[in-house]
Amino acid sequence: MDEKPIRKTPTPLFFELPAENEVQNEKTGKCILCPNNCIIKAQKFGKCRIRGFDSNLKPIIPFAGKISGLAVDPIEKKPLYHFYPRSQILSVGFYSCNLSCPFCQNYHISTKVDQNAKTISPEEMAEITVSSDTIGLAYTYSEPMIHIEWIKETAKLLRSKNLKNVLVTNGYINKEAGESILENIDALNIDLKSFDENFYTNELGARLDTIKDFIRLADSKAHVEVTTLVIPGKNDSEKEIEMIASFIASVNSSIPFHLSCYYPTYKYSIERTNPVKVINLSAIASKYLEYVYVGNTVLAENSTKCPSCGNLIVKRTGYKIEIMSSFSDKTLDSKICSNCGSKLNLIL
């Protein structure tokens, strides 16, 4: 009888032992994946609840491959509007997070680890993705980058099979780890939750500059889109949206920008965002950026138009997507507007 293959846990990465003068009379190690740079006691985990050390101070990632969700989604749901529009992608979710967002819309999986959840190996995930008849795999739902070892192995396998890897992330990662995870990533949606350092520090337990640096890095390696959840009284001023849009434009003015309407959840009871206000804010962002969209509302018109001449490129009605027939295959492949000849930031 054939024996089942032994499932191997990915090798832990981005751990180190601190210098002797950093700790006294206590066995500790350090995780250097993200700017939390957690000093972790033996048999404990860092802020993310995922990465830790055993009793001998050996790095451990016992929840690698613990899956919180697996589903086929429209690529637009990530949201990615300029990366193979109208395609389907398999989405895999994990547990926990390295931030502490009080408005988290996935708090039921980002604030805990289910030790009894099903474990899927990178090899198994690659097989499932191949059989899903989609363009590839999106690492999403909760923060994926704290599971960097599993993602790196899975993404490498999928790249070898000509499938796409998509990362939906808060962008809170140290430079070396960020460069490492991007090796086989094709597209990202990165949250830029505010442009106020105090908001990031006091509300989320993070640093704004790290996310800005990762957006710059990711844009140099892959297709990037950015999302800001617009929260009343927190980050919904015209000045703040203007600063966010101006920053994104300084990286690349053709990065698609998604302004998403907030609704009360988890620890926030602030009333939901007025969609009309977000639509007005999108007009401000459009002064700096070529492509701006409004999410979490049916009121917004989110079709993609040529930023130079206004020619309709991709028509969107909810998740009904139509690539306009006025484009020849040659024009689509070269990402050129058929009306004016302008270059488009669109992958088809």
Short mmCIF file of C-alpha atoms in Angstrom, two decimals, residues 19-326:
data_model
loop_
_atom_site.label_atom_id
_atom_site.label_comp_id
_atom_site.label_asym_id
_atom_site.label_seq_id
_atom_site.Cartn_x
_atom_site.Cartn_y
_atom_site.Cartn_z
CA ALA A 19 22.89 40.37 21.11
CA GLU A 20 23.66 39.41 24.69
CA ASN A 21 23.40 42.99 25.89
CA GLU A 22 19.79 43.22 24.62
CA VAL A 23 18.46 40.74 27.17
CA GLN A 24 19.37 39.75 30.69
CA ASN A 25 18.71 36.48 32.47
CA GLU A 26 16.06 35.41 30.01
CA LYS A 27 16.03 33.24 26.91
CA THR A 28 14.64 35.28 24.03
CA GLY A 29 14.83 35.47 20.27
CA LYS A 30 13.83 38.09 17.74
CA CYS A 31 11.58 38.07 14.69
CA ILE A 32 12.77 40.54 12.03
CA LEU A 33 10.01 39.99 9.46
CA CYS A 34 8.20 43.28 10.10
CA PRO A 35 8.97 46.52 11.95
CA ASN A 36 7.41 45.15 15.13
CA ASN A 37 10.78 43.38 15.50
CA CYS A 38 9.30 41.34 18.35
CA ILE A 39 11.60 40.16 21.13
CA ILE A 40 10.07 36.77 21.93
CA LYS A 41 10.54 34.55 24.97
CA ALA A 42 11.10 30.81 24.61
CA GLN A 43 7.84 28.95 23.98
CA LYS A 44 6.08 32.21 23.10
CA PHE A 45 4.95 34.04 19.96
CA GLY A 46 5.23 37.61 18.72
CA LYS A 47 2.48 40.17 18.25
CA CYS A 48 1.17 38.28 15.22
CA ARG A 49 0.60 35.08 17.26
CA ILE A 50 2.12 33.14 14.37
CA ARG A 51 5.90 33.39 14.66
CA GLY A 52 7.81 32.28 17.74
CA PHE A 53 10.45 30.14 19.41
CA ASP A 54 10.41 26.73 21.08
CA SER A 55 11.92 25.87 24.47
CA ASN A 56 15.39 25.62 22.91
CA LEU A 57 15.03 29.00 21.24
CA LYS A 58 14.61 27.45 17.81
CA PRO A 59 12.38 29.48 15.46
CA ILE A 60 8.98 27.90 14.86
CA ILE A 61 6.07 28.55 12.49
CA PRO A 62 3.65 25.80 13.58
CA PHE A 63 0.64 27.35 11.85
CA ALA A 64 2.15 27.37 8.37
CA GLY A 65 -0.56 26.36 5.94
CA LYS A 66 -3.43 26.69 8.43
CA ILE A 67 -6.19 27.91 6.16
CA SER A 68 -9.08 30.17 7.20
CA GLY A 69 -10.76 30.28 3.83
CA LEU A 70 -10.52 29.03 0.26
CA ALA A 71 -12.76 30.32 -2.54
CA VAL A 72 -12.83 31.32 -6.18
CA ASP A 73 -13.37 35.09 -6.56
CA PRO A 74 -13.55 37.61 -9.37
CA ILE A 75 -10.16 39.34 -9.56
CA GLU A 76 -12.03 42.64 -9.12
CA LYS A 77 -12.92 41.57 -5.57
CA LYS A 78 -9.30 41.85 -4.36
CA PRO A 79 -9.72 44.67 -5.57
CA LEU A 80 -7.61 44.56 -8.72
CA TYR A 81 -9.18 46.36 -11.68
CA HIS A 82 -6.19 46.49 -14.02
CA PHE A 83 -4.86 42.94 -13.68
CA TYR A 84 -6.62 40.48 -16.00
CA PRO A 85 -10.08 42.07 -15.60
CA ARG A 86 -13.10 39.71 -15.67
CA SER A 87 -10.87 36.74 -14.74
CA GLN A 88 -11.35 34.40 -11.78
CA ILE A 89 -8.71 33.74 -9.13
CA LEU A 90 -8.51 31.21 -6.30
CA SER A 91 -8.24 33.00 -2.95
CA VAL A 92 -6.63 31.53 0.16
CA GLY A 93 -6.87 33.04 3.63
CA PHE A 94 -4.85 32.59 6.81
CA TYR A 95 -5.12 33.57 10.47
CA SER A 96 -3.93 36.55 12.50
CA CYS A 97 -2.17 39.82 11.63
CA ASN A 98 0.78 41.99 12.63
CA LEU A 99 -1.37 45.12 13.01
CA SER A 100 -4.15 45.95 15.48
CA CYS A 101 -6.76 47.74 13.38
CA PRO A 102 -9.86 48.48 15.51
CA PHE A 103 -11.98 48.65 12.33
CA CYS A 104 -10.80 45.35 10.84
CA GLN A 105 -13.45 43.90 8.56
CA ASN A 106 -11.98 40.41 8.90
CA TYR A 107 -11.40 40.52 12.67
CA HIS A 108 -12.91 37.05 13.12
CA ILE A 109 -9.78 35.58 11.49
CA SER A 110 -7.22 38.38 11.98
CA THR A 111 -7.40 38.36 15.79
CA LYS A 112 -6.96 34.65 16.44
CA VAL A 113 -5.42 31.38 15.32
CA ASP A 114 -7.57 28.30 14.89
CA GLN A 115 -5.21 25.45 15.74
CA ASN A 116 -7.76 22.93 14.47
CA ALA A 117 -8.02 24.51 11.03
CA LYS A 118 -7.10 22.43 8.01
CA THR A 119 -3.43 22.48 7.01
CA ILE A 120 -2.54 22.57 3.32
CA SER A 121 1.04 22.19 2.14
CA PRO A 122 2.50 24.36 -0.65
CA GLU A 123 2.54 21.30 -2.93
CA GLU A 124 -1.12 20.55 -2.18
CA MET A 125 -2.04 24.20 -2.70
CA ALA A 126 -0.34 24.23 -6.08
CA GLU A 127 -2.34 21.16 -7.16
CA ILE A 128 -5.60 22.71 -5.94
CA THR A 129 -4.83 25.93 -7.82
CA VAL A 130 -4.04 24.09 -11.05
CA SER A 131 -7.35 22.24 -10.83
CA SER A 132 -9.32 25.42 -10.04
CA ASP A 133 -9.21 26.59 -13.66
CA THR A 134 -8.36 30.16 -12.61
CA ILE A 135 -5.46 32.49 -13.42
CA GLY A 136 -3.72 31.65 -10.14
CA LEU A 137 -3.79 32.23 -6.39
CA ALA A 138 -4.46 35.30 -4.24
CA TYR A 139 -3.07 35.37 -0.69
CA THR A 140 -5.69 37.42 1.13
CA TYR A 141 -8.49 37.77 3.74
CA SER A 142 -6.18 38.16 6.77
CA GLU A 143 -2.57 39.44 6.56
CA PRO A 144 -0.65 36.96 4.40
CA MET A 145 2.92 38.23 4.81
CA ILE A 146 3.29 36.91 8.35
CA HIS A 147 3.09 33.51 6.63
CA ILE A 148 5.96 34.42 4.31
CA GLU A 149 7.65 31.02 4.28
CA TRP A 150 4.53 29.18 3.07
CA ILE A 151 3.76 31.87 0.50
CA LYS A 152 7.28 31.88 -0.92
CA GLU A 153 7.22 28.11 -1.47
CA THR A 154 3.72 28.11 -2.92
CA ALA A 155 4.35 31.10 -5.18
CA LYS A 156 7.50 29.53 -6.59
CA LEU A 157 5.60 26.34 -7.46
CA LEU A 158 2.80 28.29 -9.13
CA ARG A 159 5.22 30.46 -11.11
CA SER A 160 6.77 27.28 -12.50
CA LYS A 161 3.29 26.29 -13.71
CA ASN A 162 2.69 29.69 -15.38
CA LEU A 163 0.04 30.65 -12.84
CA LYS A 164 -0.25 34.09 -11.24
CA ASN A 165 0.44 35.06 -7.63
CA VAL A 166 -1.47 37.96 -6.07
CA LEU A 167 -0.79 39.48 -2.65
CA VAL A 168 -3.42 41.50 -0.74
CA THR A 169 -1.54 43.06 2.15
CA ASN A 170 -1.15 45.84 4.70
CA GLY A 171 2.41 46.35 3.46
CA TYR A 172 3.92 46.27 6.95
CA ILE A 173 7.15 44.39 6.36
CA ASN A 174 10.89 45.02 6.63
CA LYS A 175 12.80 45.69 3.42
CA GLU A 176 14.76 42.42 3.20
CA ALA A 177 11.64 40.33 3.79
CA GLY A 178 9.66 42.50 1.38
CA GLU A 179 12.19 41.96 -1.39
CA SER A 180 12.14 38.23 -0.66
CA ILE A 181 8.38 37.76 -0.87
CA LEU A 182 8.11 39.77 -4.09
CA GLU A 183 10.35 37.38 -6.04
CA ASN A 184 7.38 35.47 -7.50
CA ILE A 185 4.50 37.90 -6.95
CA ASP A 186 2.74 39.24 -10.06
CA ALA A 187 0.32 41.75 -8.55
CA LEU A 188 -0.54 43.37 -5.22
CA ASN A 189 -3.26 45.39 -3.62
CA ILE A 190 -1.72 47.31 -0.72
CA ASP A 191 -3.68 49.06 2.03
CA LEU A 192 -2.66 52.64 2.72
CA LYS A 193 -4.92 53.23 5.70
CA SER A 194 -4.05 56.86 6.37
CA PHE A 195 -1.41 59.50 5.74
CA ASP A 196 -1.21 60.44 9.41
CA GLU A 197 1.71 58.97 11.32
CA ASN A 198 -0.18 59.35 14.61
CA PHE A 199 -3.11 57.34 13.23
CA TYR A 200 -0.80 54.50 12.24
CA THR A 201 1.02 54.59 15.59
CA ASN A 202 -1.90 55.05 17.97
CA GLU A 203 -4.70 53.17 16.18
CA LEU A 204 -2.85 50.41 14.36
CA GLY A 205 0.43 49.97 16.21
CA ALA A 206 2.48 50.55 13.06
CA ARG A 207 4.59 53.09 11.16
CA LEU A 208 3.44 54.88 8.03
CA ASP A 209 6.89 55.17 6.45
CA THR A 210 7.20 51.38 6.24
CA ILE A 211 4.06 51.10 4.13
CA LYS A 212 5.19 53.94 1.87
CA ASP A 213 8.54 52.22 1.37
CA PHE A 214 6.86 48.91 0.53
CA ILE A 215 4.58 50.56 -2.03
CA ARG A 216 7.65 52.01 -3.74
CA LEU A 217 9.40 48.63 -3.65
CA ALA A 218 6.39 46.66 -4.87
CA ASP A 219 5.77 49.05 -7.77
CA SER A 220 9.31 48.40 -9.00
CA LYS A 221 8.70 44.63 -9.01
CA ALA A 222 5.05 43.94 -9.90
CA HIS A 223 1.65 45.39 -10.77
CA VAL A 224 0.35 47.44 -7.82
CA GLU A 225 -3.00 48.87 -6.84
CA VAL A 226 -3.63 50.76 -3.58
CA THR A 227 -6.71 50.86 -1.34
CA THR A 228 -7.73 53.34 1.36
CA LEU A 229 -10.74 52.58 3.56
CA VAL A 230 -12.37 55.98 4.09
CA ILE A 231 -13.47 56.34 7.73
CA PRO A 232 -15.55 59.36 8.89
CA GLY A 233 -13.61 61.66 11.18
CA LYS A 234 -10.43 59.60 10.86
CA ASN A 235 -9.03 59.89 7.35
CA ASP A 236 -11.83 61.41 5.26
CA SER A 237 -10.66 65.00 4.96
CA GLU A 238 -9.99 66.41 1.52
CA LYS A 239 -6.47 67.32 2.65
CA GLU A 240 -5.62 63.77 3.69
CA ILE A 241 -6.96 62.17 0.52
CA GLU A 242 -5.04 64.75 -1.47
CA MET A 243 -1.84 63.86 0.41
CA ILE A 244 -2.39 60.14 -0.19
CA ALA A 245 -3.05 60.66 -3.88
CA SER A 246 -0.05 62.97 -4.21
CA PHE A 247 2.21 60.37 -2.61
CA ILE A 248 0.95 57.57 -4.86
CA ALA A 249 1.47 59.81 -7.88
CA SER A 250 5.05 60.47 -6.76
CA VAL A 251 5.62 56.71 -7.04
CA ASN A 252 3.62 56.15 -10.23
CA SER A 253 0.63 58.24 -11.34
CA SER A 254 -0.85 55.25 -13.20
CA ILE A 255 -1.24 53.13 -10.03
CA PRO A 256 -4.99 52.41 -9.69
CA PHE A 257 -6.33 53.86 -6.43
CA HIS A 258 -9.40 52.44 -4.66
CA LEU A 259 -11.30 54.55 -2.14
CA SER A 260 -13.47 52.12 -0.20
CA CYS A 261 -16.51 52.99 1.91
CA TYR A 262 -16.21 51.98 5.57
CA TYR A 263 -18.98 50.37 7.59
CA PRO A 264 -18.96 49.91 11.40
CA THR A 265 -17.40 46.67 12.59
CA TYR A 266 -15.21 45.19 15.34
CA LYS A 267 -14.32 48.00 17.80
CA TYR A 268 -15.53 50.93 15.68
CA SER A 269 -19.11 52.14 15.99
CA ILE A 270 -18.58 55.23 13.84
CA GLU A 271 -21.44 55.58 11.36
CA ARG A 272 -20.79 54.21 7.89
CA THR A 273 -19.21 56.37 5.23
CA ASN A 274 -21.47 58.46 3.02
CA PRO A 275 -20.79 57.14 -0.51
CA VAL A 276 -21.44 60.58 -2.02
CA LYS A 277 -18.59 62.02 0.02
CA VAL A 278 -16.23 59.27 -1.12
CA ILE A 279 -17.22 59.90 -4.74
CA ASN A 280 -16.37 63.59 -4.19
CA LEU A 281 -13.05 62.60 -2.63
CA SER A 282 -12.31 60.45 -5.66
CA ALA A 283 -12.54 63.58 -7.82
CA ILE A 284 -9.81 65.15 -5.68
CA ALA A 285 -7.61 62.08 -6.01
CA SER A 286 -8.17 62.13 -9.78
CA LYS A 287 -6.30 65.43 -9.98
CA TYR A 288 -3.14 63.44 -9.22
CA LEU A 289 -3.87 59.91 -10.43
CA GLU A 290 -4.97 58.48 -13.76
CA TYR A 291 -7.25 55.76 -12.36
CA VAL A 292 -9.42 56.23 -9.24
CA TYR A 293 -12.26 53.94 -8.15
CA VAL A 294 -14.84 53.90 -5.34
CA GLY A 295 -15.67 50.62 -3.60
CA ASN A 296 -18.29 49.23 -1.20
CA THR A 297 -21.13 51.14 -2.86
CA VAL A 298 -23.40 50.68 -5.87
CA LEU A 299 -23.51 54.43 -6.50
CA ALA A 300 -20.08 54.73 -8.09
CA GLU A 301 -19.37 54.29 -11.79
CA ASN A 302 -16.14 52.29 -11.87
CA SER A 303 -15.44 51.74 -15.55
CA THR A 304 -11.89 52.24 -16.76
CA LYS A 305 -11.35 55.06 -19.23
CA CYS A 306 -8.28 56.25 -21.08
CA PRO A 307 -6.79 59.01 -18.90
CA SER A 308 -5.82 60.97 -22.00
CA CYS A 309 -8.99 60.99 -24.11
CA GLY A 310 -11.73 59.40 -21.97
CA ASN A 311 -12.22 56.45 -24.30
CA LEU A 312 -14.07 53.62 -22.52
CA ILE A 313 -11.64 50.72 -21.98
CA VAL A 314 -13.32 48.38 -19.46
CA LYS A 315 -17.01 48.70 -18.60
CA ARG A 316 -17.98 47.58 -15.09
CA THR A 317 -21.48 47.02 -13.76
CA GLY A 318 -20.91 45.41 -10.38
CA TYR A 319 -18.94 42.27 -11.18
CA LYS A 320 -20.18 42.21 -14.75
CA ILE A 321 -17.09 43.18 -16.73
CA GLU A 322 -16.86 43.97 -20.42
CA ILE A 323 -13.64 44.73 -22.27
CA MET A 324 -14.79 47.01 -25.03
CA SER A 325 -14.93 45.42 -28.49
CA SER A 326 -13.44 48.52 -30.10
#
